[in-house]
Coordinates of C-alpha atoms in Angstrom, one line a residue:
X7 CA -14.5 58.6 -9.1
X8 CA -15.9 56.0 -11.5
X9 CA -14.7 53.5 -14.6
X10 CA -15.0 54.7 -17.6
X11 CA -16.2 52.4 -20.3
X12 CA -12.6 52.6 -22.9
X13 CA -10.5 51.0 -24.0
X14 CA -6.9 50.9 -24.7
X15 CA -3.1 48.5 -25.5
X16 CA -0.7 48.6 -23.4
X17 CA 2.2 46.9 -25.0
X18 CA 5.6 46.5 -22.8
X19 CA 9.4 45.5 -24.9
X20 CA 11.8 43.5 -23.4
X21 CA 13.9 46.6 -22.7
X22 CA 10.6 47.2 -20.3
X23 CA 9.8 50.3 -22.4
X24 CA 5.8 50.2 -22.8
X25 CA 3.6 51.7 -25.7
X26 CA 0.7 52.7 -25.7
X27 CA -2.5 53.3 -27.8
X28 CA -5.6 54.6 -28.2
X29 CA -8.4 56.5 -30.1
X30 CA -9.6 60.2 -30.2
X31 CA -11.5 62.0 -32.0
X32 CA -11.0 58.9 -34.5
X33 CA -7.5 59.3 -34.9
X34 CA -4.9 56.5 -33.7
X35 CA -2.3 57.8 -31.1
X36 CA 0.7 56.3 -29.8
X37 CA 2.8 57.2 -26.8
X38 CA 6.1 56.0 -25.8
X39 CA 7.5 55.6 -22.2
X40 CA 10.8 55.1 -22.3
X41 CA 13.1 53.5 -19.2
X42 CA 14.6 55.5 -16.2
X43 CA 13.4 58.6 -18.5
X44 CA 10.0 58.5 -19.3
X45 CA 6.9 59.9 -21.6
X46 CA 7.8 60.8 -25.3
X47 CA 5.1 63.2 -26.5
X48 CA 2.0 61.0 -28.3
X49 CA 1.7 61.2 -32.2
X50 CA -1.0 60.2 -34.5
X51 CA -0.4 57.4 -36.0
X52 CA -3.7 57.6 -38.8
X53 CA -7.1 59.0 -38.7
X54 CA -10.9 58.2 -39.6
X55 CA -10.0 54.8 -37.4
X56 CA -13.2 54.1 -35.6
X57 CA -13.6 53.5 -31.7
X58 CA -12.5 50.1 -30.7
X59 CA -11.8 48.9 -33.7
X60 CA -8.2 47.8 -33.6
X61 CA -5.8 45.5 -32.7
X62 CA -2.3 45.4 -31.9
X63 CA 0.1 42.9 -30.1
X64 CA 3.7 42.2 -29.8
X65 CA 5.7 39.6 -31.3
X66 CA 8.9 37.0 -29.4
X67 CA 10.9 39.4 -31.7
X68 CA 9.9 43.0 -30.3
X69 CA 7.9 43.9 -33.3
X70 CA 4.8 45.3 -33.4
X71 CA 2.0 44.1 -35.4
X72 CA -2.1 45.1 -35.5
X73 CA -4.9 45.7 -37.9
X74 CA -7.6 48.9 -37.7
X75 CA -10.6 49.7 -39.6
X76 CA -11.3 52.8 -40.7
X77 CA -14.6 55.0 -41.3
X78 CA -14.1 54.9 -45.1
X79 CA -13.9 51.1 -45.3
X80 CA -10.6 50.4 -45.5
X81 CA -8.4 47.2 -43.6
X82 CA -5.4 48.8 -42.2
X83 CA -2.5 45.6 -41.4
X84 CA -0.2 47.7 -38.8
X85 CA 3.6 46.5 -38.6
X86 CA 6.9 47.9 -36.9
X87 CA 10.6 48.3 -39.2
X88 CA 13.4 49.5 -37.3
X89 CA 11.3 51.0 -34.7
X90 CA 9.2 52.7 -37.1
X91 CA 5.6 51.9 -37.5
X92 CA 4.2 51.5 -41.0
X93 CA 1.0 50.3 -42.4
X94 CA -0.5 49.6 -45.2
X95 CA -4.0 47.9 -46.8
X96 CA -5.0 44.9 -46.2
X97 CA -8.6 45.5 -48.0
X98 CA -11.3 47.5 -48.6
X99 CA -15.2 47.6 -48.7
X100 CA -18.0 49.2 -49.0
X101 CA -19.2 50.6 -45.7
X102 CA -23.0 52.0 -47.3
X103 CA -23.4 48.1 -47.5
X104 CA -21.2 45.9 -44.8
X105 CA -20.7 47.0 -41.2
X106 CA -17.1 45.5 -39.7
X107 CA -16.6 44.9 -36.3
X108 CA -13.9 43.9 -33.7
X109 CA -11.0 43.2 -35.8
X110 CA -8.7 40.6 -34.2
X111 CA -5.1 39.4 -35.3
X112 CA -2.4 36.9 -34.3
X113 CA 0.7 36.2 -35.3
X114 CA 2.7 32.6 -34.6
X115 CA 6.0 32.4 -36.3
X116 CA 5.2 32.8 -39.6
X117 CA 1.8 32.8 -39.6
X118 CA -1.2 35.2 -39.4
X119 CA -4.8 34.8 -38.5
X120 CA -7.3 38.0 -38.6
X121 CA -10.7 37.5 -37.5
X122 CA -13.2 39.9 -37.2
X123 CA -17.5 39.8 -37.7
X124 CA -19.0 41.8 -40.3
X125 CA -23.0 42.4 -41.1
X126 CA -24.9 43.1 -44.2
X127 CA -26.2 46.6 -43.8
X128 CA -30.2 45.2 -44.7
X129 CA -30.2 42.5 -42.0
X130 CA -28.8 43.7 -38.9
X131 CA -30.0 40.6 -37.1
X132 CA -27.2 38.3 -38.6
X133 CA -23.7 38.6 -38.4
X134 CA -20.8 36.4 -40.1
X135 CA -17.6 35.6 -38.2
X136 CA -15.0 36.2 -41.4
X137 CA -11.4 34.6 -40.6
X138 CA -7.8 35.0 -43.0
X139 CA -5.0 32.8 -42.3
X140 CA -1.9 33.3 -44.2
X141 CA 0.8 30.0 -43.4
X142 CA 3.9 32.4 -44.9
X143 CA 3.4 31.7 -48.4
X144 CA -0.5 32.0 -48.8
X145 CA -3.9 33.5 -48.0
X146 CA -7.0 31.9 -47.4
X147 CA -10.1 33.0 -47.2
X148 CA -13.6 31.6 -44.8
X149 CA -16.6 32.9 -43.6
X150 CA -17.0 29.8 -41.4
X151 CA -20.0 31.1 -39.1
X152 CA -23.4 33.1 -38.9
X153 CA -24.7 34.0 -35.5
X154 CA -28.2 36.3 -34.4
X155 CA -27.4 39.1 -32.5
X156 CA -29.5 42.4 -32.1
X157 CA -29.1 45.2 -30.8
X158 CA -25.7 43.9 -28.8
X159 CA -23.0 42.1 -30.4
X160 CA -20.4 41.1 -28.5
X161 CA -16.9 40.2 -29.4
X162 CA -16.0 36.4 -29.8
X163 CA -12.3 35.2 -28.1
X164 CA -9.8 33.1 -29.7
X165 CA -7.6 30.3 -28.5
X166 CA -4.5 30.0 -31.1
X167 CA -1.8 27.4 -30.3
X168 CA 0.3 24.9 -32.6
X169 CA -2.8 21.9 -33.1
X170 CA -5.8 24.5 -32.6
X171 CA -8.1 27.8 -33.0
X172 CA -10.5 28.0 -30.8
X173 CA -13.2 30.0 -31.2
X174 CA -15.8 31.2 -28.2
X175 CA -18.4 33.5 -28.9
X176 CA -22.0 34.3 -27.7
X177 CA -25.3 33.0 -30.6
X178 CA -28.6 33.5 -30.2
X179 CA -30.6 30.9 -29.4
X180 CA -34.5 31.4 -28.7
X181 CA -33.4 35.3 -28.2
X182 CA -31.5 34.9 -25.6
X183 CA -27.2 34.4 -25.5
X184 CA -25.9 30.9 -25.2
X185 CA -21.8 30.3 -25.5
X186 CA -20.3 28.5 -28.0
X187 CA -17.5 26.7 -28.8
X188 CA -15.8 26.1 -32.9
X189 CA -12.6 24.9 -33.4
X190 CA -10.5 24.5 -36.2
X191 CA -8.0 21.6 -36.9
X192 CA -4.6 23.2 -37.9
X193 CA -4.0 20.0 -39.7
X194 CA -6.7 19.1 -42.0
X195 CA -7.8 23.0 -41.7
X196 CA -11.5 22.0 -41.1
X197 CA -14.4 24.1 -38.8
X198 CA -15.8 21.0 -36.7
X199 CA -19.5 21.8 -35.6
X200 CA -20.1 23.9 -32.7
X201 CA -19.8 23.3 -28.7
X202 CA -23.0 24.8 -27.3
X203 CA -21.7 25.1 -23.2
X204 CA -24.8 26.9 -21.9
X205 CA -28.5 26.1 -21.7
X206 CA -30.0 28.7 -19.1
X207 CA -31.8 30.8 -21.5
X208 CA -30.4 34.2 -19.8
X209 CA -28.8 37.1 -21.5
X210 CA -25.4 37.1 -21.1
X211 CA -22.6 39.6 -21.8
X212 CA -18.5 40.4 -22.1
X213 CA -17.1 37.1 -22.5
X214 CA -13.8 36.1 -21.5
X215 CA -11.6 33.4 -21.1
X216 CA -8.1 32.3 -19.6
X217 CA -6.1 29.5 -21.3
X218 CA -3.9 27.9 -18.7
X219 CA -0.5 25.7 -19.7
X220 CA -2.1 22.9 -19.0
X221 CA -4.9 23.6 -21.6
X222 CA -7.2 24.5 -19.0
X223 CA -10.1 27.1 -20.1
X224 CA -11.4 29.3 -17.4
X225 CA -15.1 31.4 -18.6
X226 CA -16.2 33.9 -17.0
X227 CA -19.6 36.1 -18.3
X228 CA -21.6 39.1 -16.9
X229 CA -25.8 37.1 -17.2
X230 CA -28.9 38.3 -16.1
X231 CA -30.2 36.8 -13.1
X232 CA -33.6 38.1 -12.3
X233 CA -33.0 41.1 -13.6
X234 CA -29.0 42.2 -12.6
X235 CA -26.4 41.3 -13.3
X236 CA -24.0 38.3 -12.3
X237 CA -20.9 37.2 -12.9
X238 CA -20.8 33.6 -13.9
X239 CA -17.7 31.5 -14.0
X240 CA -17.0 28.0 -15.9
X241 CA -13.7 25.8 -16.0
X242 CA -13.0 22.8 -18.8
X243 CA -10.9 21.3 -21.1
X244 CA -10.9 19.7 -24.4
X245 CA -11.2 15.7 -25.0
X246 CA -11.2 14.4 -27.9
X247 CA -13.5 17.0 -29.4
X248 CA -15.5 17.2 -26.7
X249 CA -15.3 20.2 -24.0
X250 CA -15.5 18.4 -20.8
X251 CA -16.4 21.4 -18.2
X252 CA -18.0 22.2 -14.9
X253 CA -20.8 23.3 -13.1
X254 CA -21.4 26.8 -14.0
X255 CA -21.3 28.8 -10.0
X256 CA -21.7 32.4 -9.6
X257 CA -18.8 34.8 -8.7
X258 CA -20.7 37.8 -7.8
X259 CA -23.9 39.4 -5.8
X260 CA -26.5 39.9 -8.4
X261 CA -25.6 43.4 -8.8
X262 CA -25.0 45.5 -12.3
X263 CA -21.4 43.1 -12.0
X264 CA -19.8 43.6 -15.7
X265 CA -16.4 43.1 -18.1
X266 CA -15.7 40.2 -15.8
X267 CA -11.4 39.6 -16.5
X268 CA -9.4 36.7 -15.8
X269 CA -5.1 37.7 -14.6
X270 CA -3.1 34.6 -13.5
X271 CA -0.4 35.5 -10.9
X272 CA 1.7 32.9 -10.1
X273 CA -0.3 30.5 -7.9
X274 CA -3.6 33.4 -8.0
X275 CA -6.5 32.8 -10.5
X276 CA -8.1 36.2 -10.4
X277 CA -11.2 36.9 -11.7
X278 CA -12.2 40.9 -11.3
X279 CA -15.0 43.3 -12.8
X280 CA -17.3 46.0 -12.5
X281 CA -20.0 46.7 -9.9
X282 CA -21.2 50.1 -9.1
X283 CA -18.4 51.8 -10.8
X284 CA -15.9 49.8 -8.7
X285 CA -13.6 46.8 -8.9
X286 CA -14.1 43.6 -7.0
X287 CA -12.5 40.7 -7.5
X288 CA -12.7 37.4 -6.2
X289 CA -9.3 34.9 -6.4
X290 CA -8.9 31.0 -6.3
X291 CA -5.5 29.2 -5.2
X292 CA -6.8 25.8 -7.0
X293 CA -7.5 26.1 -10.6
X294 CA -10.9 27.9 -10.0
X295 CA -12.4 24.7 -7.8
X296 CA -13.0 27.2 -4.8
X297 CA -13.1 31.3 -4.9
X298 CA -12.5 33.6 -2.6
X299 CA -15.2 35.7 -0.8
X300 CA -15.4 39.1 -3.4
X301 CA -13.6 42.4 -2.5
X302 CA -13.9 45.6 -3.4
X303 CA -10.6 47.6 -4.6
X304 CA -10.3 50.5 -2.4
X305 CA -8.1 52.4 -4.8
X306 CA -10.9 52.1 -7.4
X307 CA -13.4 54.0 -5.5
X308 CA -10.7 56.9 -5.4
X309 CA -9.8 57.1 -9.4
X310 CA -10.8 57.4 -12.9
X311 CA -10.6 53.8 -14.4
X312 CA -10.2 51.9 -17.9
X313 CA -10.1 48.7 -19.2
X314 CA -6.9 47.5 -21.5
X315 CA -5.7 45.2 -23.4
X316 CA -2.5 44.0 -22.4
X317 CA 0.3 42.7 -24.6
X318 CA 3.8 41.8 -23.6
X319 CA 7.5 40.4 -24.8
X320 CA 8.9 41.2 -20.9
X321 CA 10.7 38.0 -19.5
X322 CA 9.2 38.9 -16.7
X323 CA 5.6 39.6 -17.4
X324 CA 5.7 36.0 -19.9
X325 CA 7.1 34.1 -16.7
X326 CA 4.3 35.5 -14.2
X327 CA 1.6 37.0 -15.6
X328 CA -1.6 35.2 -18.2
X329 CA -3.9 38.5 -19.0
X330 CA -5.0 39.9 -21.8
X331 CA -7.0 42.2 -20.9
X332 CA -6.4 44.7 -17.7
X333 CA -8.4 47.5 -15.5
X334 CA -6.2 50.5 -14.7
X335 CA -5.3 53.9 -14.3
X336 CA -5.2 56.0 -17.5
X337 CA -2.3 58.4 -18.5
X338 CA 0.3 59.6 -16.8
X339 CA 0.6 57.5 -14.8
X340 CA -0.7 53.9 -15.4
X341 CA -1.0 51.2 -13.2
X342 CA -3.0 48.6 -12.9
X343 CA -6.0 47.5 -10.6
X344 CA -7.7 44.9 -9.1
X345 CA -5.0 42.4 -8.3
X346 CA -2.1 41.3 -6.1
X347 CA 0.5 38.9 -5.8
X348 CA 0.0 36.1 -3.3
X349 CA 3.0 33.9 -1.7

């Protein structure tokens, strides 16, 4: 059995029902697990959808919302109304001239933030991160930053709170990826200068972050060291527009470690990753200061597993877990892997 590099969306409603979104043959499908009943048949929502070009979440009123990028050069806004999923066109673009990748959407109260990479096909080594903000009354747009990446562009990550929008991303310095952070003040509406977080001059992949309620950020990525991919970790926090961070450490052995993923469960902070087609994990009980020795999840040796983007409005999830992506088995028996509750 093995890791299948496929990503789907899983959403849990407040009543316990689970909605699964996935793209197959360029069609976006949805299916729902009804609590105490089981899975409904899948429904095709829309066609001509790019693989891994969908972001769907749930808000605190149990309303689904999302964004999807079509192969025909159209960005769609997805929303639920009386438990019925609808969509309309946000904008169109010339897909003979431009590429859009990794659309992201976040809704907070009446405001909406949308972000994505776009690239002019005539300049394949540079990508621009574009933002659209809706404050409940009007939209504002800005293209905040151009980054160098070729041939692989890694997804950016966003952490949005009431004070700032924090953007974490890779940029190429002397042909090697380094991690940067940019901040947008909610008050001034201005982006601050980028903060460089790493200086190792090594190729990096698969960025992941988790923000604590204490405003501490846990950051992990895969880094090439002596031709092996190693899981690297750092933690930090913002103070007076500076990012104060710890020493970078390795969580894994040198191997082919990829897709580091954070999960916070009560007392334990877990970092889970793929290594030799199996799941390995390490946990910390002191907010990332020290970590356990990595161990393989035996279940991952006997099943195929994929990655999920997870969003929930269920009280148990909101009270006991912090995560955005997670590994798990596939339909019809979906179960998350790589971590457990530690009392």
